[in-house]
Amino acid sequence: QVQLVESGGGLVQAGGSLRLSCAASGSIFSINTMGWYRQAPGKQRELVATITSGGNTNYADSVKGRFTISRDNAKNTVYLQMNSLKPEDTAVYYCNARVAVVGGVGWSAYWGQGTQVTVSS
């Protein structure tokens, strides 16, 4: 019913920048919170940043001051601008959205397929 498609990952040197995008499509009535999570090899998935439909943001301490989350509600798209990247930012980054579908009841969480971000030292 709902698909999240991420793009923008890749390989970058430490200190560099990348911008991730995630577009939601399908039978969408409304989207509440959207966010980015990441999972490094051998580690649990962790929150990176979230943003509400009203624009309130929340960041993991490890990315504050370096990453910026934003969204375009008209396009059902969320972005993650990542600056001053470090090798420890290397992970698969996943998009998440809480969505109310057309004809449905309540909110459900959807995930993208993930995009690899690799930061070399």
Coordinates of C-alpha atoms in Angstrom, one line a residue:
Q1 CA 0.0 0.0 0.0
V2 CA 2.8 2.4 0.8
Q3 CA 6.3 2.4 -0.6
L4 CA 9.3 4.3 0.7
V5 CA 12.2 4.7 -1.8
E6 CA 15.6 6.1 -0.6
S7 CA 18.3 7.5 -2.7
G8 CA 21.5 9.5 -2.3
G9 CA 23.8 7.1 -0.5
G10 CA 27.4 6.4 -1.5
L11 CA 31.1 6.5 -0.7
V12 CA 32.6 9.7 0.6
Q13 CA 35.8 10.7 2.4
A14 CA 35.7 11.8 6.0
G15 CA 34.7 15.4 6.3
G16 CA 32.6 15.2 3.2
S17 CA 28.8 15.6 2.7
L18 CA 25.9 13.5 1.4
R19 CA 22.2 14.2 1.0
L20 CA 19.7 11.4 1.4
S21 CA 16.2 11.5 0.1
C22 CA 13.2 9.3 0.8
A23 CA 9.9 9.6 -1.2
A24 CA 6.7 8.0 0.0
S25 CA 4.1 6.8 -2.4
G26 CA 0.9 4.7 -2.6
S27 CA -2.4 5.0 -0.9
I28 CA -1.4 7.7 1.5
F29 CA -4.0 9.7 3.4
S30 CA -1.6 11.5 5.7
I31 CA 1.9 11.2 7.0
N32 CA 2.8 11.9 10.6
T33 CA 6.4 11.6 11.7
M34 CA 9.2 10.8 9.2
G35 CA 12.7 9.8 10.1
W36 CA 16.0 8.3 9.4
Y37 CA 17.6 5.3 11.2
R38 CA 20.8 3.5 10.6
Q39 CA 22.4 0.2 11.2
A40 CA 26.1 -0.5 11.1
P41 CA 27.5 -4.1 10.8
G42 CA 27.0 -6.0 14.0
K43 CA 25.0 -3.3 15.7
Q44 CA 21.4 -2.6 16.3
R45 CA 19.4 -0.2 14.2
E46 CA 19.5 3.3 15.8
L47 CA 17.6 6.5 15.4
V48 CA 19.4 9.3 13.5
A49 CA 16.7 12.0 13.2
T50 CA 13.0 12.5 13.0
I51 CA 10.7 15.3 11.9
T52 CA 7.0 15.7 12.5
S53 CA 4.5 17.0 9.9
G54 CA 4.7 20.4 11.7
G55 CA 8.5 20.5 11.4
N56 CA 9.6 19.6 14.9
T57 CA 12.9 17.8 14.8
N58 CA 14.8 15.4 17.0
Y59 CA 18.4 14.2 16.6
A60 CA 20.7 11.6 18.0
D61 CA 23.4 13.2 20.0
S62 CA 26.1 11.7 17.7
V63 CA 24.8 13.7 14.7
K64 CA 23.7 17.0 16.3
G65 CA 25.3 20.0 14.6
R66 CA 26.3 17.9 11.6
F67 CA 23.1 16.4 10.1
T68 CA 19.9 18.3 9.2
I69 CA 16.6 16.6 8.6
S70 CA 13.9 18.3 6.5
R71 CA 10.7 17.4 4.6
D72 CA 8.5 18.5 1.8
N73 CA 5.0 17.6 2.8
A74 CA 3.6 18.3 -0.7
K75 CA 6.0 15.7 -2.1
N76 CA 5.8 13.2 0.8
T77 CA 9.5 13.4 0.9
V78 CA 12.1 13.6 3.7
Y79 CA 15.7 14.6 3.4
L80 CA 18.8 14.1 5.5
Q81 CA 21.7 16.5 4.8
M82 CA 24.8 15.0 6.3
N83 CA 27.9 17.2 6.7
S84 CA 31.3 16.6 8.3
L85 CA 30.9 12.9 7.9
K86 CA 33.0 10.5 10.0
P87 CA 33.9 6.9 9.5
E88 CA 31.6 6.0 12.3
D89 CA 28.7 7.3 10.3
T90 CA 29.2 4.3 8.0
A91 CA 25.9 2.3 8.0
V92 CA 22.8 1.4 6.0
Y93 CA 20.4 4.3 6.4
Y94 CA 16.7 3.5 6.5
C95 CA 13.8 5.8 6.0
N96 CA 10.7 5.5 8.2
A97 CA 7.3 7.0 8.1
R98 CA 4.1 6.8 10.2
V99 CA 1.3 6.7 7.6
A100 CA -2.5 6.7 7.6
V101 CA -3.6 5.0 4.4
V102 CA -6.7 5.8 2.5
G103 CA -9.6 3.8 3.9
G104 CA -7.6 2.5 6.8
V105 CA -7.7 3.0 10.5
G106 CA -4.9 4.5 12.6
W107 CA -1.2 4.9 11.8
S108 CA 1.2 2.3 10.6
A109 CA 5.0 2.4 10.3
Y110 CA 6.7 1.8 7.0
W111 CA 10.3 1.3 6.1
G112 CA 12.4 1.9 3.1
Q113 CA 14.8 -0.7 1.7
G114 CA 17.9 1.1 3.0
T115 CA 20.8 2.9 1.3
Q116 CA 24.4 2.4 2.1
V117 CA 26.6 5.2 3.3
T118 CA 30.3 4.5 3.6
V119 CA 32.7 7.1 4.9
S120 CA 36.4 6.4 4.4
S121 CA 39.1 7.7 6.6

